[in-house]
Amino acid sequence: MGIKGLKQVIADRAPAALRTVELQHLVGRKVAVDASTSLYQFLVAVRSEGQNLMTSEGQTTSHLVGLLYRTVNMLENGLKPVYVFDGKPPTLKGAELEKRREKRVKAEASLQVAEEEGDQEEALKQMKRLIKVTPEINEQARRLLKLMGVPFFTAPCEAEAQCAALARSGKVWAAASQDMDTLLFGAPVLLRNLTVPAARKLPIEEIHLEE
């Protein structure tokens, strides 16, 4: 996801553009949040602990619990999140989507081998590669946000591009995503780790494009 090594290049060439901030520092700020990367983080975090939150019918709810707690945390600290969901992938990404499908097939095969050999570390690594934010997961997240009264919408194409566009136009102060591509789409301010599960204890990174 994103350009490999871009963050390190920024840290080396333009250190003033990269800083860490506390959530309280963002009080009153309106932020466009990349919903897909957020939901993926919630699913990965719980799966990494060797368990999954489910209903009595066996339906996964990890993403909903994560979304609920992180959104409440933002609201309690005075942030105004606007969640943006991925729309239809651009046609020019057809080759990239095919590569992803091939990687999934390889990951499934590697996972089976790791499980047969009892290699839990490798099995977890491959399992993360197979986690996917499905249309059903997105719809469940939308229903939860609607019940919470938190604004959201579906982008025409990629969520990170739409988040960047909202920030460029001044409709929000920053774009929040783990995807460094958001900067390449022109977001003046990118927030990383804003929706990372609290258990990971990663600092919020604030990256300024013009600096």
PDB file of C-alpha atoms in Angstrom, residues 29-208:
ATOM      1  CA  ARG A  29     -10.304  19.709  13.371  1.00  0.00           C
ATOM      2  CA  LYS A  30     -12.472  18.193  10.646  1.00  0.00           C
ATOM      3  CA  VAL A  31     -10.747  15.161   9.134  1.00  0.00           C
ATOM      4  CA  ALA A  32     -11.565  12.941   6.145  1.00  0.00           C
ATOM      5  CA  VAL A  33     -10.863   9.344   7.203  1.00  0.00           C
ATOM      6  CA  ASP A  34     -10.021   6.549   4.759  1.00  0.00           C
ATOM      7  CA  ALA A  35     -12.558   3.964   5.939  1.00  0.00           C
ATOM      8  CA  SER A  36     -11.042   0.949   4.179  1.00  0.00           C
ATOM      9  CA  THR A  37      -7.575   1.217   5.722  1.00  0.00           C
ATOM     10  CA  SER A  38      -9.180   1.799   9.124  1.00  0.00           C
ATOM     11  CA  LEU A  39     -11.386  -1.297   8.898  1.00  0.00           C
ATOM     12  CA  TYR A  40      -8.453  -3.390   7.689  1.00  0.00           C
ATOM     13  CA  GLN A  41      -6.428  -2.340  10.740  1.00  0.00           C
ATOM     14  CA  PHE A  42      -9.226  -3.384  13.099  1.00  0.00           C
ATOM     15  CA  LEU A  43      -9.513  -6.799  11.454  1.00  0.00           C
ATOM     16  CA  VAL A  44      -5.740  -7.368  11.487  1.00  0.00           C
ATOM     17  CA  ALA A  45      -5.306  -6.233  15.093  1.00  0.00           C
ATOM     18  CA  VAL A  46      -7.782  -8.706  16.530  1.00  0.00           C
ATOM     19  CA  ARG A  47      -6.668 -11.545  14.240  1.00  0.00           C
ATOM     20  CA  SER A  48      -3.044 -10.947  15.336  1.00  0.00           C
ATOM     21  CA  GLU A  49      -4.063 -11.690  18.909  1.00  0.00           C
ATOM     22  CA  GLY A  50      -5.167 -15.138  17.786  1.00  0.00           C
ATOM     23  CA  GLN A  51      -8.867 -14.496  18.188  1.00  0.00           C
ATOM     24  CA  ASN A  52     -11.785 -12.837  16.483  1.00  0.00           C
ATOM     25  CA  LEU A  53     -14.768 -11.005  17.945  1.00  0.00           C
ATOM     26  CA  MET A  54     -17.978 -12.677  16.764  1.00  0.00           C
ATOM     27  CA  THR A  55     -21.699 -12.797  17.343  1.00  0.00           C
ATOM     28  CA  SER A  56     -23.380 -15.947  18.647  1.00  0.00           C
ATOM     29  CA  GLU A  57     -24.093 -16.797  14.995  1.00  0.00           C
ATOM     30  CA  GLY A  58     -20.381 -16.680  14.158  1.00  0.00           C
ATOM     31  CA  GLN A  59     -20.388 -13.350  12.311  1.00  0.00           C
ATOM     32  CA  THR A  60     -17.196 -11.293  12.692  1.00  0.00           C
ATOM     33  CA  THR A  61     -17.678  -8.012  14.566  1.00  0.00           C
ATOM     34  CA  SER A  62     -14.026  -7.025  15.140  1.00  0.00           C
ATOM     35  CA  HIS A  63     -14.250  -4.201  12.618  1.00  0.00           C
ATOM     36  CA  LEU A  64     -17.397  -2.792  14.207  1.00  0.00           C
ATOM     37  CA  VAL A  65     -15.975  -2.829  17.727  1.00  0.00           C
ATOM     38  CA  GLY A  66     -12.786  -1.147  16.511  1.00  0.00           C
ATOM     39  CA  LEU A  67     -14.696   1.435  14.494  1.00  0.00           C
ATOM     40  CA  LEU A  68     -16.986   2.217  17.424  1.00  0.00           C
ATOM     41  CA  TYR A  69     -14.235   2.734  19.996  1.00  0.00           C
ATOM     42  CA  ARG A  70     -11.880   4.720  17.761  1.00  0.00           C
ATOM     43  CA  THR A  71     -14.679   6.961  16.490  1.00  0.00           C
ATOM     44  CA  VAL A  72     -15.952   7.628  20.007  1.00  0.00           C
ATOM     45  CA  ASN A  73     -12.374   8.411  21.046  1.00  0.00           C
ATOM     46  CA  MET A  74     -12.057  10.965  18.250  1.00  0.00           C
ATOM     47  CA  LEU A  75     -15.400  12.581  19.068  1.00  0.00           C
ATOM     48  CA  GLU A  76     -14.601  12.774  22.773  1.00  0.00           C
ATOM     49  CA  ASN A  77     -11.371  14.582  21.909  1.00  0.00           C
ATOM     50  CA  GLY A  78     -13.122  17.156  19.766  1.00  0.00           C
ATOM     51  CA  LEU A  79     -12.342  15.798  16.300  1.00  0.00           C
ATOM     52  CA  LYS A  80     -14.925  15.832  13.524  1.00  0.00           C
ATOM     53  CA  PRO A  81     -14.379  12.714  11.383  1.00  0.00           C
ATOM     54  CA  VAL A  82     -15.915  12.218   7.952  1.00  0.00           C
ATOM     55  CA  TYR A  83     -15.471   8.631   6.761  1.00  0.00           C
ATOM     56  CA  VAL A  84     -14.843   7.997   3.072  1.00  0.00           C
ATOM     57  CA  PHE A  85     -15.382   4.520   1.594  1.00  0.00           C
ATOM     58  CA  ASP A  86     -13.769   3.157  -1.556  1.00  0.00           C
ATOM     59  CA  GLY A  87     -15.850   3.343  -4.716  1.00  0.00           C
ATOM     60  CA  LYS A  88     -15.260   1.410  -7.919  1.00  0.00           C
ATOM     61  CA  PRO A  89     -11.549   0.712  -8.607  1.00  0.00           C
ATOM     62  CA  PRO A  90     -10.216   2.696 -11.588  1.00  0.00           C
ATOM     63  CA  THR A  91      -9.928   0.714 -14.815  1.00  0.00           C
ATOM     64  CA  LEU A  92      -6.238   1.544 -15.030  1.00  0.00           C
ATOM     65  CA  LYS A  93      -5.788  -0.548 -11.898  1.00  0.00           C
ATOM     66  CA  GLY A  94      -6.989  -3.729 -13.597  1.00  0.00           C
ATOM     67  CA  ALA A  95      -3.469  -5.139 -13.835  1.00  0.00           C
ATOM     68  CA  GLU A  96      -2.811  -4.267 -10.202  1.00  0.00           C
ATOM     69  CA  LEU A  97      -6.021  -5.993  -9.094  1.00  0.00           C
ATOM     70  CA  GLU A  98      -4.975  -9.101 -11.027  1.00  0.00           C
ATOM     71  CA  LYS A  99      -1.614  -9.066  -9.231  1.00  0.00           C
ATOM     72  CA  ARG A 100      -3.446  -8.885  -5.906  1.00  0.00           C
ATOM     73  CA  ARG A 101      -5.576 -11.885  -6.844  1.00  0.00           C
ATOM     74  CA  GLU A 102      -2.444 -13.845  -7.711  1.00  0.00           C
ATOM     75  CA  LYS A 103      -0.874 -12.881  -4.379  1.00  0.00           C
ATOM     76  CA  ARG A 104      -3.984 -14.103  -2.559  1.00  0.00           C
ATOM     77  CA  VAL A 105      -3.730 -17.487  -4.261  1.00  0.00           C
ATOM     78  CA  LYS A 106      -0.072 -17.752  -3.227  1.00  0.00           C
ATOM     79  CA  ALA A 107      -0.892 -16.645   0.327  1.00  0.00           C
ATOM     80  CA  GLU A 108      -3.625 -19.284   0.609  1.00  0.00           C
ATOM     81  CA  ALA A 109      -1.170 -21.979  -0.471  1.00  0.00           C
ATOM     82  CA  SER A 110       1.510 -20.700   1.931  1.00  0.00           C
ATOM     83  CA  LEU A 111      -1.017 -20.567   4.773  1.00  0.00           C
ATOM     84  CA  GLN A 112      -1.993 -24.188   4.206  1.00  0.00           C
ATOM     85  CA  VAL A 113       1.665 -25.275   4.270  1.00  0.00           C
ATOM     86  CA  ALA A 114       2.371 -23.250   7.428  1.00  0.00           C
ATOM     87  CA  GLU A 115      -0.642 -24.748   9.221  1.00  0.00           C
ATOM     88  CA  GLU A 116       0.358 -28.264   8.215  1.00  0.00           C
ATOM     89  CA  GLU A 117       3.880 -27.649   9.537  1.00  0.00           C
ATOM     90  CA  GLY A 118       2.631 -25.976  12.718  1.00  0.00           C
ATOM     91  CA  ASP A 119       4.446 -22.713  11.930  1.00  0.00           C
ATOM     92  CA  GLN A 120       2.166 -20.258  13.745  1.00  0.00           C
ATOM     93  CA  GLU A 121       4.241 -17.163  12.964  1.00  0.00           C
ATOM     94  CA  GLU A 122       4.222 -17.834   9.230  1.00  0.00           C
ATOM     95  CA  ALA A 123       0.541 -18.798   9.335  1.00  0.00           C
ATOM     96  CA  LEU A 124      -0.323 -15.457  10.959  1.00  0.00           C
ATOM     97  CA  LYS A 125       1.771 -13.604   8.373  1.00  0.00           C
ATOM     98  CA  GLN A 126      -0.103 -15.258   5.508  1.00  0.00           C
ATOM     99  CA  MET A 127      -3.458 -14.829   7.245  1.00  0.00           C
ATOM    100  CA  LYS A 128      -2.940 -11.055   7.344  1.00  0.00           C
ATOM    101  CA  ARG A 129      -2.391 -11.080   3.599  1.00  0.00           C
ATOM    102  CA  LEU A 130      -5.744 -12.790   3.125  1.00  0.00           C
ATOM    103  CA  ILE A 131      -7.755 -10.334   5.196  1.00  0.00           C
ATOM    104  CA  LYS A 132     -10.034  -8.341   2.933  1.00  0.00           C
ATOM    105  CA  VAL A 133     -12.504  -5.545   3.576  1.00  0.00           C
ATOM    106  CA  THR A 134     -15.570  -6.920   1.796  1.00  0.00           C
ATOM    107  CA  PRO A 135     -18.643  -5.004   0.568  1.00  0.00           C
ATOM    108  CA  GLU A 136     -20.569  -6.573   3.469  1.00  0.00           C
ATOM    109  CA  ILE A 137     -18.044  -5.253   6.006  1.00  0.00           C
ATOM    110  CA  ASN A 138     -18.263  -1.792   4.441  1.00  0.00           C
ATOM    111  CA  GLU A 139     -22.060  -1.849   4.586  1.00  0.00           C
ATOM    112  CA  GLN A 140     -22.028  -2.893   8.246  1.00  0.00           C
ATOM    113  CA  ALA A 141     -19.641  -0.026   8.990  1.00  0.00           C
ATOM    114  CA  ARG A 142     -21.902   2.438   7.185  1.00  0.00           C
ATOM    115  CA  ARG A 143     -24.907   1.297   9.218  1.00  0.00           C
ATOM    116  CA  LEU A 144     -22.964   1.772  12.455  1.00  0.00           C
ATOM    117  CA  LEU A 145     -21.791   5.258  11.478  1.00  0.00           C
ATOM    118  CA  LYS A 146     -25.356   6.195  10.519  1.00  0.00           C
ATOM    119  CA  LEU A 147     -26.610   5.092  13.938  1.00  0.00           C
ATOM    120  CA  MET A 148     -23.830   7.151  15.556  1.00  0.00           C
ATOM    121  CA  GLY A 149     -24.698  10.224  13.497  1.00  0.00           C
ATOM    122  CA  VAL A 150     -21.195  10.360  12.002  1.00  0.00           C
ATOM    123  CA  PRO A 151     -21.028  11.604   8.379  1.00  0.00           C
ATOM    124  CA  PHE A 152     -19.751   9.296   5.651  1.00  0.00           C
ATOM    125  CA  PHE A 153     -19.992   8.770   1.910  1.00  0.00           C
ATOM    126  CA  THR A 154     -18.651   6.554  -0.855  1.00  0.00           C
ATOM    127  CA  ALA A 155     -15.971   8.004  -3.123  1.00  0.00           C
ATOM    128  CA  PRO A 156     -16.347   7.860  -6.915  1.00  0.00           C
ATOM    129  CA  CYS A 157     -13.137   5.857  -6.969  1.00  0.00           C
ATOM    130  CA  GLU A 158     -10.377   5.442  -4.345  1.00  0.00           C
ATOM    131  CA  ALA A 159     -11.045   6.686  -0.819  1.00  0.00           C
ATOM    132  CA  GLU A 160      -7.554   8.121  -0.262  1.00  0.00           C
ATOM    133  CA  ALA A 161      -7.855  10.207  -3.444  1.00  0.00           C
ATOM    134  CA  GLN A 162     -11.211  11.580  -2.290  1.00  0.00           C
ATOM    135  CA  CYS A 163      -9.845  12.309   1.199  1.00  0.00           C
ATOM    136  CA  ALA A 164      -7.002  14.258  -0.415  1.00  0.00           C
ATOM    137  CA  ALA A 165      -9.450  16.170  -2.629  1.00  0.00           C
ATOM    138  CA  LEU A 166     -11.535  17.180   0.386  1.00  0.00           C
ATOM    139  CA  ALA A 167      -8.418  18.425   2.168  1.00  0.00           C
ATOM    140  CA  ARG A 168      -7.171  20.298  -0.925  1.00  0.00           C
ATOM    141  CA  SER A 169     -10.499  22.084  -1.289  1.00  0.00           C
ATOM    142  CA  GLY A 170     -10.504  23.124   2.364  1.00  0.00           C
ATOM    143  CA  LYS A 171     -13.641  21.168   3.240  1.00  0.00           C
ATOM    144  CA  VAL A 172     -11.596  19.273   5.834  1.00  0.00           C
ATOM    145  CA  TRP A 173      -8.295  20.152   7.506  1.00  0.00           C
ATOM    146  CA  ALA A 174      -6.538  16.864   6.823  1.00  0.00           C
ATOM    147  CA  ALA A 175      -6.807  13.418   5.271  1.00  0.00           C
ATOM    148  CA  ALA A 176      -6.367  10.432   7.591  1.00  0.00           C
ATOM    149  CA  SER A 177      -5.031   7.262   5.982  1.00  0.00           C
ATOM    150  CA  GLN A 178      -2.208   4.759   6.288  1.00  0.00           C
ATOM    151  CA  ASP A 179      -1.679   5.064   2.542  1.00  0.00           C
ATOM    152  CA  MET A 180       1.182   7.441   1.702  1.00  0.00           C
ATOM    153  CA  ASP A 181      -0.343   7.795  -1.781  1.00  0.00           C
ATOM    154  CA  THR A 182      -2.683  10.312  -0.144  1.00  0.00           C
ATOM    155  CA  LEU A 183       0.155  12.846  -0.259  1.00  0.00           C
ATOM    156  CA  LEU A 184       0.671  12.188  -3.972  1.00  0.00           C
ATOM    157  CA  PHE A 185      -3.003  13.000  -4.504  1.00  0.00           C
ATOM    158  CA  GLY A 186      -2.246  16.440  -3.055  1.00  0.00           C
ATOM    159  CA  ALA A 187      -3.448  16.263   0.544  1.00  0.00           C
ATOM    160  CA  PRO A 188      -1.877  19.292   2.295  1.00  0.00           C
ATOM    161  CA  VAL A 189      -1.872  17.417   5.609  1.00  0.00           C
ATOM    162  CA  LEU A 190      -1.832  13.631   6.091  1.00  0.00           C
ATOM    163  CA  LEU A 191      -2.550  11.990   9.438  1.00  0.00           C
ATOM    164  CA  ARG A 192      -1.276   8.443   9.897  1.00  0.00           C
ATOM    165  CA  ASN A 193      -2.120   6.073  12.782  1.00  0.00           C
ATOM    166  CA  LEU A 194      -5.203   8.123  13.700  1.00  0.00           C
ATOM    167  CA  THR A 195      -7.408   5.018  13.661  1.00  0.00           C
ATOM    168  CA  VAL A 196      -4.763   2.439  14.568  1.00  0.00           C
ATOM    169  CA  PRO A 197      -6.004   0.245  17.465  1.00  0.00           C
ATOM    170  CA  ALA A 198      -4.880   1.668  20.815  1.00  0.00           C
ATOM    171  CA  ALA A 199      -3.163  -1.597  21.764  1.00  0.00           C
ATOM    172  CA  ARG A 200      -0.469  -0.953  19.150  1.00  0.00           C
ATOM    173  CA  LYS A 201       0.477   2.338  20.873  1.00  0.00           C
ATOM    174  CA  LEU A 202       1.638   4.024  17.681  1.00  0.00           C
ATOM    175  CA  PRO A 203       1.953   7.828  17.766  1.00  0.00           C
ATOM    176  CA  ILE A 204      -0.188   9.892  15.413  1.00  0.00           C
ATOM    177  CA  GLU A 205       1.971  11.179  12.560  1.00  0.00           C
ATOM    178  CA  GLU A 206       1.191  14.546  10.988  1.00  0.00           C
ATOM    179  CA  ILE A 207       2.817  15.064   7.585  1.00  0.00           C
ATOM    180  CA  HIS A 208       2.677  18.453   5.834  1.00  0.00           C
TER     181      HIS A 208
END
